[in-house]
Every structure is written in C-alpha cells, then in structure tokens.
Amino acid sequence: MKNFLEFEHISKIFPGVKALDDISFGVAKGSVHGLVGENGAGKSTLLKILSGAYTPTSGDVMIGGQKHVFQTTRDALNAKIAIIYQELNLVPDMTVAENFMLGNYPKKSAFIDKRQMRQVAQKQIELLMEHFSPETKVKDLSIGQRQMIEIGKALLHNAEIIAFDEPTSSLSAREVTQLFKIIDNLKNQGKAIIYVSHRMEEIFKLCDTVTVFRDGKHIETFTDMSNVTHNVLVQRMVGREIKDVYGYRPRKTGETMFEVKNLRGKGLKKDVSFNVSRGEIVGFFGLVGAGRSELLKLLFGAERSTSGEIRVHGKPAAVSSPISAIRQGICLAPEDRKYEGIIPIRSVNENLNISCRRHFLRAGLFLDKKKERENTENFIKRLQIKTPSQEQLIGNLSGGNQQKVILARWLSEAVDVFLLDEPTRGIDVGAKYEIYQLMYQLAEEGKAVVFVSSDLPEVMGVADRVIVMRDGAITGEVPRAEVNQERILSMALPMA
C-alpha cells in the first residue's frame, strides 16, 4: 500500500536536547499506524511538527508526494491534518457547542448563528454516540466526556490525516468502544490515521502497522503485526526485556496508619469507611462516576466533607484544605496533571519545591535557592527524571516525567499517606514500571499508599488489597490472594 503521509529524515533540536534524530517512515490511507515509545521518546514532538506547532530543524513532511512546510497550526489545518492531543485544549466555562466551533463560528450577517452552531454540535455529539446537551458547559462534564469533545472538534475539519495522542487515557470502557468504532469508520473512509498509545492491547487491536521510537530515534517499523508479540514490542521500546511490568514486591504490613470513618461529601452517596495499614498499598477500582476521585479530593481537603472522621497514626486529622492535609501528613497526586498537578509555565525546580519551600527558608524569611536546587537535583537523579535542566518548563516534559516531579514534590515533604489518582495515566510501560517500583519503595519505608486506577489489571497487579466503588459508595473489598477479574467487576458493575 502506497504511503500518503511520509516523514523524511526529520530532526528536531531544542537547546540542550535532540528530541528527534533522523526520523523516516510513512502512513498509508485507509490504515491505522501505531506510534509507540517511552515518554520522552519523541512521539509528541513529531505530532507537533505535523500540526505546525513546531518546525523541524531538518527534514521534510510529504503529503501525497508533495512537500509541505507548516509555519502555523492553521497551515496544517488547511492541509487537512487534525491532531487530537492527550492534554485537553478546551474552555471550561464555555458550552459544548461553543468549544466545538471555537475559532470557526458560523455567522449570520454580522452575528454568530447560534442556531446553526447548536445544530452542528448536536450532529457531532450524535456521531460521538454521547448524550449530553450542546448547551452544557464543559466544566460540568467528566474528563472522559471532555476528551470526546476534543475528538469531535478535530473531526469537524474533515481531515484526511488524523493523529490520536493517548485518546483513551481518560475514557470509560463504553467511550473506548465508541472511539474504536469511530476510528474504524475513519479507516473505511480512507483516512490516514496515526495512533499513539501506551496501552499495548489497543495497539494490537487497532493498528495495521507500528513504528517504535526510543530516545528520539526510529528503532523499527513493523509492517506485519501478525508475528509481533507484546514482549517484542516492549523490548524494542525500552531497550530491555520487561516480563512483568507490575513487578509486585510482597512485604509485611504494620499497625493501622490511616483510618476513614463514615465520610460523606461531594460525589459520595453513602458513608465511606476504610483503613490502610503501615506499609500497605490499597487500590480503588470502579467505573467512571463511581466516586473514586471525589473520595481522594475529600481526603485531601480539596473538597469539604459534610461528615465523618479521618485519623492518621490513631489521632484525629482535621482536614479542611490541602494545606491542612499536608500538615497532617497527607498528600495527593491528582488525576488531571495539567490543571491540578503542575504549573506548566514554571520550571521543574519551581514545581518540585512549590509545597516544601518553607523548609528552605533562612531565618524564616529568606529563601535558600541553593538548597532548593540541591533538592531538585537529588530527585532528578533519584527518580531518573528526563529533563535537559531543572530550569526547563515542566509543561515541556512528557507526562511520565511530569508525574515524577509531582511525586518528588511530596517526597520532599514529611508525609506518611500518599493518595495517587490514576498515577500511570498516559505513561509508557517503562515509566509505569518505575512508578510501581516507587510505590513499593514507599510502602517498604512504612508509608500508607492509596491509589485509584481505571485499569483493572493494574489494580490487581499492584495492590495488596482492592476496594471497589460503585455509584458513590464502597461495594466490597478483596485481599490480593483472592482477586480475580470477575469478582471485582461484579462489584463495580451496576445492578441489573
């Protein structure tokens, strides 16, 4: 099959780092081409070159045999290219219809034609197989629903080349099924599709061909997936063999460290009670809307509880705000890194130390910047954070490295309870392994670790105990020795 899109010897150099090094491969019409590699391998940089956000240092982008040079993202849109990024670019206080048509509002004389805008939006909602209203404000939708809006925005441009960057990282199982149907329809329409994902099962299910990146280099393109195994693909991605990505490490647990009794608040429809022992990792599983993220925000004081009690080391913990939670030894790594976990336009150094700066004051007044830099350098080495320098804007790092900076922030604090909401969302298999090892290390140091995940194999592979939620309430818990997929799903699925 002849390639419609071709990258010819693409390189991209930033100050201090070569993000892409002589990349060449092609994508045919009517096919789904997978693009895999660890965080920082160069996948997102290539998509930004295709979108017109970056210009290559050298090399050419060829479409239909013609060379294209994009100076702006508008140039790429005019060339019928659509990029759907993992990080959302929506305006939360605007409606669904306004976000769909942002920058391209239909006009009636000198005014916006709101009737036509609603009609176009309703058609896109139906195409996406969703059920919300065009008048709904984006901030009132789930992250998964917002991701579907991002997909719908891109499809409105009638693109011939469509790139999906980790599109399922925030989607429910139902929405993933919908997305796969949409991609299959686009493929049948003869679109050239690039699909970036860290979920290997999706790559094998969807992709006709797969290209592997590592450290900014093209490692291999598999044109026949029938003979490619999961282990082969992972080995090409990380440069080493990882047979068991979870790498579970059993350990002894101690006395109860973290207790939650009869907690009630936003997102919880019944009182929630559970406890976590010293050195224990407890995983929360449930479907979208089960109340898991809402629970973690209540525990961290990001939302105010209406009743209930939280105890740390047997003593009542008055958690009324994130600051009070940190003072009580509780921290949270949120699900939405971009909006709740980092300040994208500030440096790695500032993001890492933002919570613990009070520890680096001289005479209680002056910031000791040298100690801050030493703290940052220590964690860059300890957690193997890939960044050209600690002054690099954190928004320029890959998702996995951003997550490591957030974890380093809390490791800089004197906290004993770690709340991790979807800690490996949008992270490659190599970085996932490193995050899991860090979770085990925290538990071995006597910390209490609570994590939420929508990935059932991950919960089963990492947790010492699984707690299941459904419709704002806990429906059961299963010790590691007794976990199985059917039992957990039966607790998570709505009652017939």
Short mmCIF file of C-alpha atoms in Angstrom, two decimals:
data_model
loop_
_atom_site.label_atom_id
_atom_site.label_comp_id
_atom_site.label_asym_id
_atom_site.label_seq_id
_atom_site.Cartn_x
_atom_site.Cartn_y
_atom_site.Cartn_z
CA MET A 1 0.00 0.00 0.00
CA LYS A 2 1.44 3.36 -1.04
CA ASN A 3 2.10 5.88 1.73
CA PHE A 4 0.04 9.08 1.69
CA LEU A 5 1.97 10.76 4.53
CA GLU A 6 5.75 10.46 4.74
CA PHE A 7 8.29 11.79 7.22
CA GLU A 8 11.68 12.10 5.54
CA HIS A 9 14.78 12.45 7.76
CA ILE A 10 13.01 14.60 10.37
CA SER A 11 15.22 16.00 13.16
CA LYS A 12 14.32 18.49 15.87
CA ILE A 13 16.86 20.09 18.20
CA PHE A 14 15.98 22.12 21.28
CA PRO A 15 18.59 23.83 23.47
CA GLY A 16 20.40 21.02 25.26
CA VAL A 17 18.45 18.13 23.74
CA LYS A 18 17.95 16.42 20.38
CA ALA A 19 14.28 15.46 20.53
CA LEU A 20 14.18 13.76 17.10
CA ASP A 21 17.10 12.27 15.23
CA ASP A 22 16.65 11.45 11.51
CA ILE A 23 13.10 10.04 11.62
CA SER A 24 11.74 8.43 8.45
CA PHE A 25 8.55 6.38 7.98
CA GLY A 26 5.22 6.59 6.16
CA VAL A 27 1.48 6.18 6.73
CA ALA A 28 -0.94 4.84 4.11
CA LYS A 29 -4.51 5.93 3.50
CA GLY A 30 -7.14 3.57 4.94
CA SER A 31 -4.78 2.35 7.65
CA VAL A 32 -4.07 2.85 11.34
CA HIS A 33 -0.37 3.34 12.03
CA GLY A 34 0.64 2.86 15.66
CA LEU A 35 3.38 5.02 17.18
CA VAL A 36 4.87 3.70 20.41
CA GLY A 37 7.77 4.50 22.69
CA GLU A 38 8.58 5.60 26.20
CA ASN A 39 7.70 9.08 27.48
CA GLY A 40 10.29 11.44 26.03
CA ALA A 41 10.96 9.19 23.03
CA GLY A 42 9.86 11.95 20.64
CA LYS A 43 6.31 10.93 19.69
CA SER A 44 4.64 14.16 20.82
CA THR A 45 7.39 16.25 19.22
CA LEU A 46 6.71 14.57 15.87
CA LEU A 47 2.96 15.21 16.20
CA LYS A 48 3.64 18.87 16.97
CA ILE A 49 5.73 19.09 13.79
CA LEU A 50 2.84 17.53 11.87
CA SER A 51 0.42 20.02 13.48
CA GLY A 52 2.53 23.07 12.62
CA ALA A 53 3.25 23.88 16.30
CA TYR A 54 6.95 23.10 15.70
CA THR A 55 9.07 23.38 12.58
CA PRO A 56 11.66 20.63 12.05
CA THR A 57 15.33 21.52 12.34
CA SER A 58 15.84 19.40 9.23
CA GLY A 59 13.85 17.00 7.07
CA ASP A 60 10.57 17.15 5.17
CA VAL A 61 6.89 16.30 5.64
CA MET A 62 5.44 14.87 2.42
CA ILE A 63 1.69 14.56 1.76
CA GLY A 64 0.52 12.89 -1.43
CA GLY A 65 4.03 13.19 -2.81
CA GLN A 66 4.16 16.96 -2.22
CA LYS A 67 6.46 18.68 0.29
CA HIS A 68 4.61 20.71 2.94
CA VAL A 69 6.09 23.37 5.21
CA PHE A 70 3.85 24.43 8.11
CA GLN A 71 4.60 27.79 9.72
CA THR A 72 1.48 27.71 11.90
CA THR A 73 -1.14 25.26 13.12
CA ARG A 74 -3.58 26.94 10.71
CA ASP A 75 -1.34 25.80 7.82
CA ALA A 76 -1.68 22.21 9.00
CA LEU A 77 -5.46 22.50 9.37
CA ASN A 78 -5.65 23.88 5.82
CA ALA A 79 -3.71 20.80 4.68
CA LYS A 80 -6.49 18.68 6.25
CA ILE A 81 -4.47 17.50 9.26
CA ALA A 82 -6.10 17.05 12.67
CA ILE A 83 -4.25 16.25 15.90
CA ILE A 84 -6.14 15.07 18.98
CA TYR A 85 -3.87 15.55 21.98
CA GLN A 86 -3.99 13.76 25.32
CA GLU A 87 -3.89 17.11 27.14
CA LEU A 88 -7.18 18.87 26.53
CA ASN A 89 -7.44 22.32 24.94
CA LEU A 90 -10.96 23.34 25.87
CA VAL A 91 -12.50 26.41 27.51
CA PRO A 92 -14.25 25.07 30.65
CA ASP A 93 -16.66 27.99 31.10
CA MET A 94 -17.93 27.80 27.51
CA THR A 95 -20.63 25.41 26.29
CA VAL A 96 -20.05 22.23 24.33
CA ALA A 97 -21.32 23.94 21.15
CA GLU A 98 -19.00 26.94 21.65
CA ASN A 99 -16.00 24.68 22.17
CA PHE A 100 -16.80 22.62 19.07
CA MET A 101 -16.89 25.73 16.90
CA LEU A 102 -14.18 27.75 18.67
CA GLY A 103 -12.34 29.91 16.12
CA ASN A 104 -14.76 28.96 13.37
CA TYR A 105 -18.17 30.25 14.49
CA PRO A 106 -20.92 30.23 11.82
CA LYS A 107 -22.10 33.75 11.01
CA LYS A 108 -25.46 35.24 10.15
CA SER A 109 -24.83 38.76 8.87
CA ALA A 110 -22.51 40.28 11.48
CA PHE A 111 -23.67 37.96 14.27
CA ILE A 112 -22.87 34.40 15.38
CA ASP A 113 -25.52 31.99 14.13
CA LYS A 114 -26.20 30.20 17.42
CA ARG A 115 -28.95 28.02 15.95
CA GLN A 116 -26.59 26.59 13.32
CA MET A 117 -23.85 26.25 15.94
CA ARG A 118 -26.17 24.13 18.13
CA GLN A 119 -27.23 22.01 15.15
CA VAL A 120 -23.62 21.29 14.14
CA ALA A 121 -22.73 20.49 17.75
CA GLN A 122 -25.71 18.14 18.14
CA LYS A 123 -24.69 16.28 14.99
CA GLN A 124 -21.15 15.83 16.36
CA ILE A 125 -22.48 14.64 19.72
CA GLU A 126 -24.57 12.01 17.94
CA LEU A 127 -21.55 10.99 15.83
CA LEU A 128 -19.59 10.52 19.05
CA MET A 129 -22.51 8.49 20.48
CA GLU A 130 -22.72 10.77 23.51
CA HIS A 131 -25.85 12.10 25.24
CA PHE A 132 -25.04 15.49 26.76
CA SER A 133 -26.58 18.76 25.55
CA PRO A 134 -24.81 21.25 23.25
CA GLU A 135 -25.67 23.88 25.90
CA THR A 136 -23.84 22.06 28.72
CA LYS A 137 -20.77 23.85 30.00
CA VAL A 138 -17.59 21.84 29.52
CA LYS A 139 -16.62 22.23 33.19
CA ASP A 140 -19.73 20.22 34.15
CA LEU A 141 -18.64 17.17 32.11
CA SER A 142 -16.36 14.31 33.11
CA ILE A 143 -12.78 14.21 31.82
CA GLY A 144 -13.78 11.36 29.51
CA GLN A 145 -16.63 13.39 28.02
CA ARG A 146 -14.28 16.34 27.54
CA GLN A 147 -11.89 14.05 25.66
CA MET A 148 -14.73 13.07 23.34
CA ILE A 149 -15.38 16.78 22.64
CA GLU A 150 -11.71 17.18 21.72
CA ILE A 151 -12.09 14.28 19.28
CA GLY A 152 -15.28 15.78 17.85
CA LYS A 153 -13.56 19.15 17.32
CA ALA A 154 -10.86 17.53 15.21
CA LEU A 155 -13.34 15.53 13.12
CA LEU A 156 -15.24 18.73 12.24
CA HIS A 157 -12.35 19.80 9.98
CA ASN A 158 -12.92 16.85 7.60
CA ALA A 159 -9.23 15.95 7.87
CA GLU A 160 -7.51 13.41 5.65
CA ILE A 161 -4.74 12.80 8.20
CA ILE A 162 -5.80 12.27 11.82
CA ALA A 163 -3.43 11.66 14.73
CA PHE A 164 -4.69 10.44 18.11
CA ASP A 165 -2.35 11.04 21.08
CA GLU A 166 -3.32 8.75 24.01
CA PRO A 167 -7.04 9.23 23.26
CA THR A 168 -8.32 6.58 25.71
CA SER A 169 -6.36 7.64 28.79
CA SER A 170 -9.44 9.36 30.27
CA LEU A 171 -12.24 7.36 28.65
CA SER A 172 -14.62 4.88 30.23
CA ALA A 173 -14.93 1.37 28.75
CA ARG A 174 -18.10 2.47 26.90
CA GLU A 175 -16.36 5.54 25.45
CA VAL A 176 -13.36 3.44 24.38
CA THR A 177 -15.71 1.16 22.45
CA GLN A 178 -17.30 4.24 20.83
CA LEU A 179 -13.88 5.62 19.88
CA PHE A 180 -12.80 2.34 18.28
CA LYS A 181 -15.97 2.39 16.14
CA ILE A 182 -15.20 5.97 15.09
CA ILE A 183 -11.63 5.05 14.16
CA ASP A 184 -12.85 2.02 12.20
CA ASN A 185 -15.27 4.27 10.26
CA LEU A 186 -12.49 6.77 9.52
CA LYS A 187 -10.25 3.97 8.30
CA ASN A 188 -13.03 2.72 5.98
CA GLN A 189 -13.37 6.30 4.65
CA GLY A 190 -9.73 6.13 3.54
CA LYS A 191 -8.23 8.41 6.20
CA ALA A 192 -4.55 8.09 7.16
CA ILE A 193 -4.53 7.57 10.93
CA ILE A 194 -1.67 7.77 13.44
CA TYR A 195 -2.47 6.22 16.81
CA VAL A 196 -0.24 6.89 19.83
CA SER A 197 -0.87 4.78 22.92
CA HIS A 198 0.94 3.18 25.84
CA ARG A 199 -1.77 0.53 26.09
CA MET A 200 -0.40 -2.42 24.17
CA GLU A 201 -3.76 -4.16 23.89
CA GLU A 202 -5.07 -1.16 21.91
CA ILE A 203 -2.07 -1.17 19.58
CA PHE A 204 -2.59 -4.84 18.72
CA LYS A 205 -6.36 -4.41 18.37
CA LEU A 206 -6.36 -1.32 16.13
CA CYS A 207 -3.09 -0.94 14.25
CA ASP A 208 -2.13 -2.31 10.85
CA THR A 209 1.48 -1.16 11.18
CA VAL A 210 3.55 0.08 14.14
CA THR A 211 6.63 2.31 14.42
CA VAL A 212 8.78 2.25 17.55
CA PHE A 213 10.66 5.33 18.84
CA ARG A 214 13.37 5.31 21.52
CA ASP A 215 15.38 8.33 22.67
CA GLY A 216 14.29 10.37 19.64
CA LYS A 217 15.33 7.69 17.13
CA HIS A 218 13.37 5.45 14.78
CA ILE A 219 14.03 1.93 16.06
CA GLU A 220 11.81 -0.21 13.83
CA THR A 221 8.60 -0.22 11.79
CA PHE A 222 6.56 -3.43 11.84
CA THR A 223 4.54 -3.71 8.63
CA ASP A 224 3.09 -7.13 9.53
CA MET A 225 1.69 -7.29 13.07
CA SER A 226 0.70 -10.94 12.84
CA ASN A 227 4.12 -12.11 14.02
CA VAL A 228 4.76 -9.36 16.60
CA THR A 229 4.35 -10.23 20.28
CA HIS A 230 3.76 -7.97 23.27
CA ASN A 231 7.22 -8.75 24.69
CA VAL A 232 8.95 -7.98 21.37
CA LEU A 233 7.26 -4.57 21.14
CA VAL A 234 8.06 -3.65 24.76
CA GLN A 235 11.69 -4.75 24.34
CA ARG A 236 12.07 -2.51 21.28
CA MET A 237 10.50 0.39 23.17
CA VAL A 238 12.59 0.28 26.35
CA GLY A 239 15.76 -1.39 25.07
CA ARG A 240 15.48 -4.14 27.66
CA GLU A 241 13.15 -7.00 28.49
CA ILE A 242 10.34 -6.39 30.99
CA LYS A 243 8.50 -9.66 31.54
CA ASP A 244 6.36 -8.47 34.45
CA VAL A 245 5.53 -4.76 34.21
CA TYR A 246 3.95 -4.74 37.69
CA GLY A 247 6.95 -6.32 39.43
CA TYR A 248 4.94 -6.83 42.63
CA ARG A 249 7.03 -6.96 45.83
CA PRO A 250 5.34 -8.55 48.87
CA ARG A 251 6.08 -7.06 52.29
CA LYS A 252 4.95 -7.16 55.89
CA THR A 253 2.44 -4.57 56.98
CA GLY A 254 2.13 -2.97 60.41
CA GLU A 255 -0.50 -1.28 62.51
CA THR A 256 -3.32 0.79 61.09
CA MET A 257 -1.92 4.14 59.94
CA PHE A 258 -4.80 5.78 58.06
CA GLU A 259 -8.47 5.49 59.03
CA VAL A 260 -11.56 6.90 57.36
CA LYS A 261 -14.86 6.61 59.22
CA ASN A 262 -18.33 7.45 57.86
CA LEU A 263 -17.02 10.07 55.44
CA ARG A 264 -19.61 11.88 53.36
CA GLY A 265 -19.29 14.73 50.87
CA LYS A 266 -19.50 15.66 47.18
CA GLY A 267 -19.60 12.54 44.99
CA LEU A 268 -20.38 10.13 47.85
CA LYS A 269 -23.95 8.84 48.22
CA LYS A 270 -23.26 6.69 51.27
CA ASP A 271 -20.89 6.93 54.23
CA VAL A 272 -17.42 5.65 53.28
CA SER A 273 -15.21 3.83 55.79
CA PHE A 274 -11.89 2.04 55.26
CA ASN A 275 -8.39 1.83 56.71
CA VAL A 276 -4.83 1.38 55.46
CA SER A 277 -2.01 -0.24 57.42
CA ARG A 278 1.59 0.89 57.62
CA GLY A 279 3.38 -0.45 54.53
CA GLU A 280 0.16 -1.34 52.68
CA ILE A 281 -0.88 -0.43 49.13
CA VAL A 282 -4.66 -0.23 48.71
CA GLY A 283 -6.10 0.07 45.21
CA PHE A 284 -9.52 1.60 44.49
CA PHE A 285 -11.33 0.37 41.38
CA GLY A 286 -14.65 1.40 39.87
CA LEU A 287 -16.24 2.61 36.67
CA VAL A 288 -16.40 6.28 35.64
CA GLY A 289 -18.68 8.10 38.08
CA ALA A 290 -18.10 5.63 40.92
CA GLY A 291 -16.80 8.40 43.19
CA ARG A 292 -13.14 7.37 43.50
CA SER A 293 -11.56 10.71 42.52
CA GLU A 294 -14.15 12.58 44.57
CA LEU A 295 -13.19 10.48 47.59
CA LEU A 296 -9.50 11.31 47.24
CA LYS A 297 -10.28 15.04 46.95
CA LEU A 298 -12.30 14.84 50.17
CA LEU A 299 -9.42 13.08 51.92
CA PHE A 300 -7.01 15.81 50.75
CA GLY A 301 -9.30 18.69 51.64
CA ALA A 302 -9.68 19.82 48.02
CA GLU A 303 -13.41 19.34 48.67
CA ARG A 304 -15.01 19.85 52.09
CA SER A 305 -16.59 16.80 53.70
CA THR A 306 -20.02 17.16 55.30
CA SER A 307 -19.48 14.46 57.93
CA GLY A 308 -17.11 11.73 59.01
CA GLU A 309 -13.67 11.40 60.55
CA ILE A 310 -10.11 10.96 59.27
CA ARG A 311 -7.38 9.63 61.56
CA VAL A 312 -3.62 9.43 60.94
CA HIS A 313 -1.48 7.38 63.36
CA GLY A 314 -4.58 6.93 65.50
CA LYS A 315 -5.10 10.66 66.01
CA PRO A 316 -7.93 12.75 64.51
CA ALA A 317 -6.79 14.73 61.45
CA ALA A 318 -8.66 17.98 60.85
CA VAL A 319 -8.57 18.15 57.04
CA SER A 320 -10.30 21.31 55.85
CA SER A 321 -7.95 22.27 52.98
CA PRO A 322 -4.96 20.88 51.06
CA ILE A 323 -2.63 22.89 53.33
CA SER A 324 -4.13 21.31 56.43
CA ALA A 325 -3.90 17.85 54.81
CA ILE A 326 -0.19 18.31 54.10
CA ARG A 327 0.33 19.44 57.70
CA GLN A 328 -1.41 16.22 58.82
CA GLY A 329 0.89 14.11 56.63
CA ILE A 330 -1.49 13.50 53.68
CA CYS A 331 -0.68 14.30 50.03
CA LEU A 332 -2.43 13.87 46.68
CA ALA A 333 -1.14 13.35 43.13
CA PRO A 334 -4.28 14.30 41.14
CA GLU A 335 -5.68 12.62 38.04
CA ASP A 336 -5.56 15.76 35.91
CA ARG A 337 -1.86 16.64 35.96
CA LYS A 338 -2.14 19.59 33.60
CA TYR A 339 -4.81 21.55 35.50
CA GLU A 340 -4.44 20.30 39.08
CA GLY A 341 -0.91 18.96 39.46
CA ILE A 342 1.54 21.33 37.77
CA ILE A 343 2.07 24.94 36.75
CA PRO A 344 3.03 24.37 33.09
CA ILE A 345 4.69 27.76 32.56
CA ARG A 346 7.04 27.40 35.55
CA SER A 347 10.25 25.38 35.83
CA VAL A 348 10.82 21.84 37.04
CA ASN A 349 12.63 23.33 40.04
CA GLU A 350 9.71 25.58 41.00
CA ASN A 351 7.09 22.87 40.52
CA LEU A 352 9.04 20.34 42.57
CA ASN A 353 9.64 22.72 45.51
CA ILE A 354 6.36 24.63 45.47
CA SER A 355 4.97 22.84 48.54
CA CYS A 356 8.15 22.46 50.60
CA ARG A 357 9.69 25.93 50.21
CA ARG A 358 9.10 26.72 53.87
CA HIS A 359 11.77 24.11 54.67
CA PHE A 360 14.36 26.13 52.72
CA LEU A 361 13.94 29.48 54.48
CA ARG A 362 16.83 31.19 56.25
CA ALA A 363 15.88 32.98 59.45
CA GLY A 364 12.29 32.19 58.49
CA LEU A 365 12.34 34.94 55.87
CA PHE A 366 14.78 34.36 53.01
CA LEU A 367 14.61 31.54 50.50
CA ASP A 368 17.78 29.46 50.24
CA LYS A 369 17.76 28.87 46.48
CA LYS A 370 20.92 26.76 46.67
CA LYS A 371 19.19 24.21 48.92
CA GLU A 372 16.17 24.22 46.62
CA ARG A 373 18.37 23.44 43.62
CA GLU A 374 20.14 20.69 45.57
CA ASN A 375 16.77 19.16 46.46
CA THR A 376 15.67 19.26 42.82
CA GLU A 377 18.94 17.76 41.57
CA ASN A 378 18.67 14.97 44.14
CA PHE A 379 15.22 13.93 42.90
CA ILE A 380 16.11 14.30 39.22
CA LYS A 381 18.78 11.67 39.82
CA ARG A 382 16.78 9.53 42.26
CA LEU A 383 13.66 9.29 40.09
CA GLN A 384 15.53 9.48 36.75
CA ILE A 385 13.52 12.50 35.60
CA LYS A 386 14.33 13.20 31.97
CA THR A 387 14.85 16.95 31.62
CA PRO A 388 17.64 18.99 29.99
CA SER A 389 17.88 21.06 33.19
CA GLN A 390 15.92 21.86 36.33
CA GLU A 391 15.09 25.24 34.77
CA GLN A 392 13.18 23.58 31.91
CA LEU A 393 9.46 24.47 31.88
CA ILE A 394 7.62 21.47 33.28
CA GLY A 395 5.00 21.85 30.55
CA ASN A 396 7.67 20.79 28.04
CA LEU A 397 8.27 17.44 29.78
CA SER A 398 6.50 14.20 28.92
CA GLY A 399 3.56 13.09 31.06
CA GLY A 400 5.60 10.43 32.82
CA ASN A 401 8.30 12.90 33.81
CA GLN A 402 5.69 15.43 34.97
CA GLN A 403 4.26 12.72 37.21
CA LYS A 404 7.70 12.01 38.65
CA VAL A 405 8.12 15.71 39.50
CA ILE A 406 4.77 15.66 41.36
CA LEU A 407 5.84 12.59 43.32
CA ALA A 408 9.21 14.21 44.07
CA ARG A 409 7.32 17.23 45.45
CA TRP A 410 5.62 15.02 48.03
CA LEU A 411 8.74 13.03 48.77
CA SER A 412 10.26 16.38 49.78
CA GLU A 413 7.60 16.68 52.46
CA ALA A 414 7.19 14.81 55.76
CA VAL A 415 4.08 12.90 54.70
CA ASP A 416 3.05 9.33 55.51
CA VAL A 417 -0.16 8.94 53.48
CA PHE A 418 0.16 9.03 49.69
CA LEU A 419 -3.06 9.41 47.66
CA LEU A 420 -2.39 8.70 43.97
CA ASP A 421 -5.21 9.27 41.47
CA GLU A 422 -4.56 7.42 38.18
CA PRO A 423 -0.77 7.64 38.76
CA THR A 424 0.12 5.99 35.43
CA ARG A 425 -2.48 7.62 33.15
CA GLY A 426 -0.87 8.33 29.77
CA ILE A 427 2.50 6.94 30.87
CA ASP A 428 4.60 4.44 28.89
CA VAL A 429 5.34 0.91 30.04
CA GLY A 430 8.90 1.71 31.17
CA ALA A 431 7.80 4.71 33.25
CA LYS A 432 4.88 2.69 34.65
CA TYR A 433 7.34 0.09 35.93
CA GLU A 434 9.35 2.86 37.61
CA ILE A 435 6.22 4.35 39.24
CA TYR A 436 5.19 0.92 40.56
CA GLN A 437 8.67 0.38 42.00
CA LEU A 438 8.45 3.76 43.71
CA MET A 439 5.07 2.81 45.21
CA TYR A 440 6.58 -0.42 46.58
CA GLN A 441 9.51 1.56 47.95
CA LEU A 442 7.17 3.96 49.76
CA ALA A 443 5.30 1.02 51.27
CA GLU A 444 8.57 -0.63 52.32
CA GLU A 445 9.50 2.61 54.09
CA GLY A 446 6.32 2.30 56.15
CA LYS A 447 4.09 4.72 54.23
CA ALA A 448 0.38 4.12 53.54
CA VAL A 449 -0.37 4.20 49.80
CA VAL A 450 -3.87 4.60 48.36
CA PHE A 451 -4.24 4.66 44.58
CA VAL A 452 -7.12 4.90 42.13
CA SER A 453 -6.95 3.26 38.71
CA SER A 454 -9.37 2.56 35.88
CA ASP A 455 -7.02 -0.18 34.66
CA LEU A 456 -8.23 -3.37 36.36
CA PRO A 457 -5.09 -5.44 35.56
CA GLU A 458 -3.03 -2.64 37.14
CA VAL A 459 -5.09 -2.65 40.33
CA MET A 460 -4.87 -6.43 40.53
CA GLY A 461 -1.15 -6.40 39.75
CA VAL A 462 -0.02 -3.73 42.23
CA ALA A 463 -2.42 -3.58 45.20
CA ASP A 464 -2.19 -5.59 48.41
CA ARG A 465 -5.94 -5.10 48.77
CA VAL A 466 -8.60 -3.91 46.31
CA ILE A 467 -11.56 -1.76 47.37
CA VAL A 468 -14.38 -1.46 44.82
CA MET A 469 -16.72 1.52 44.45
CA ARG A 470 -19.97 1.94 42.57
CA ASP A 471 -22.32 4.91 42.44
CA GLY A 472 -20.63 6.88 45.23
CA ALA A 473 -20.27 4.00 47.68
CA ILE A 474 -17.92 1.15 48.58
CA THR A 475 -19.41 -2.16 47.43
CA GLY A 476 -16.71 -4.51 48.71
CA GLU A 477 -13.04 -5.27 49.15
CA VAL A 478 -10.84 -8.19 48.13
CA PRO A 479 -7.43 -9.21 49.54
CA ARG A 480 -4.69 -9.82 46.97
CA ALA A 481 -4.78 -13.60 47.40
CA GLU A 482 -8.43 -13.68 46.33
CA VAL A 483 -8.52 -11.13 43.47
CA ASN A 484 -9.96 -12.13 40.14
CA GLN A 485 -11.43 -10.06 37.35
CA GLU A 486 -14.94 -11.48 37.50
CA ARG A 487 -15.32 -10.89 41.25
CA ILE A 488 -14.13 -7.28 41.09
CA LEU A 489 -16.23 -6.42 38.03
CA SER A 490 -19.33 -7.90 39.61
CA MET A 491 -18.90 -5.38 42.46
CA ALA A 492 -18.22 -2.49 40.08
CA LEU A 493 -21.00 -3.00 37.52
CA PRO A 494 -24.49 -1.56 38.07
CA MET A 495 -27.05 -3.93 39.49
CA ALA A 496 -29.43 -5.39 36.92
#
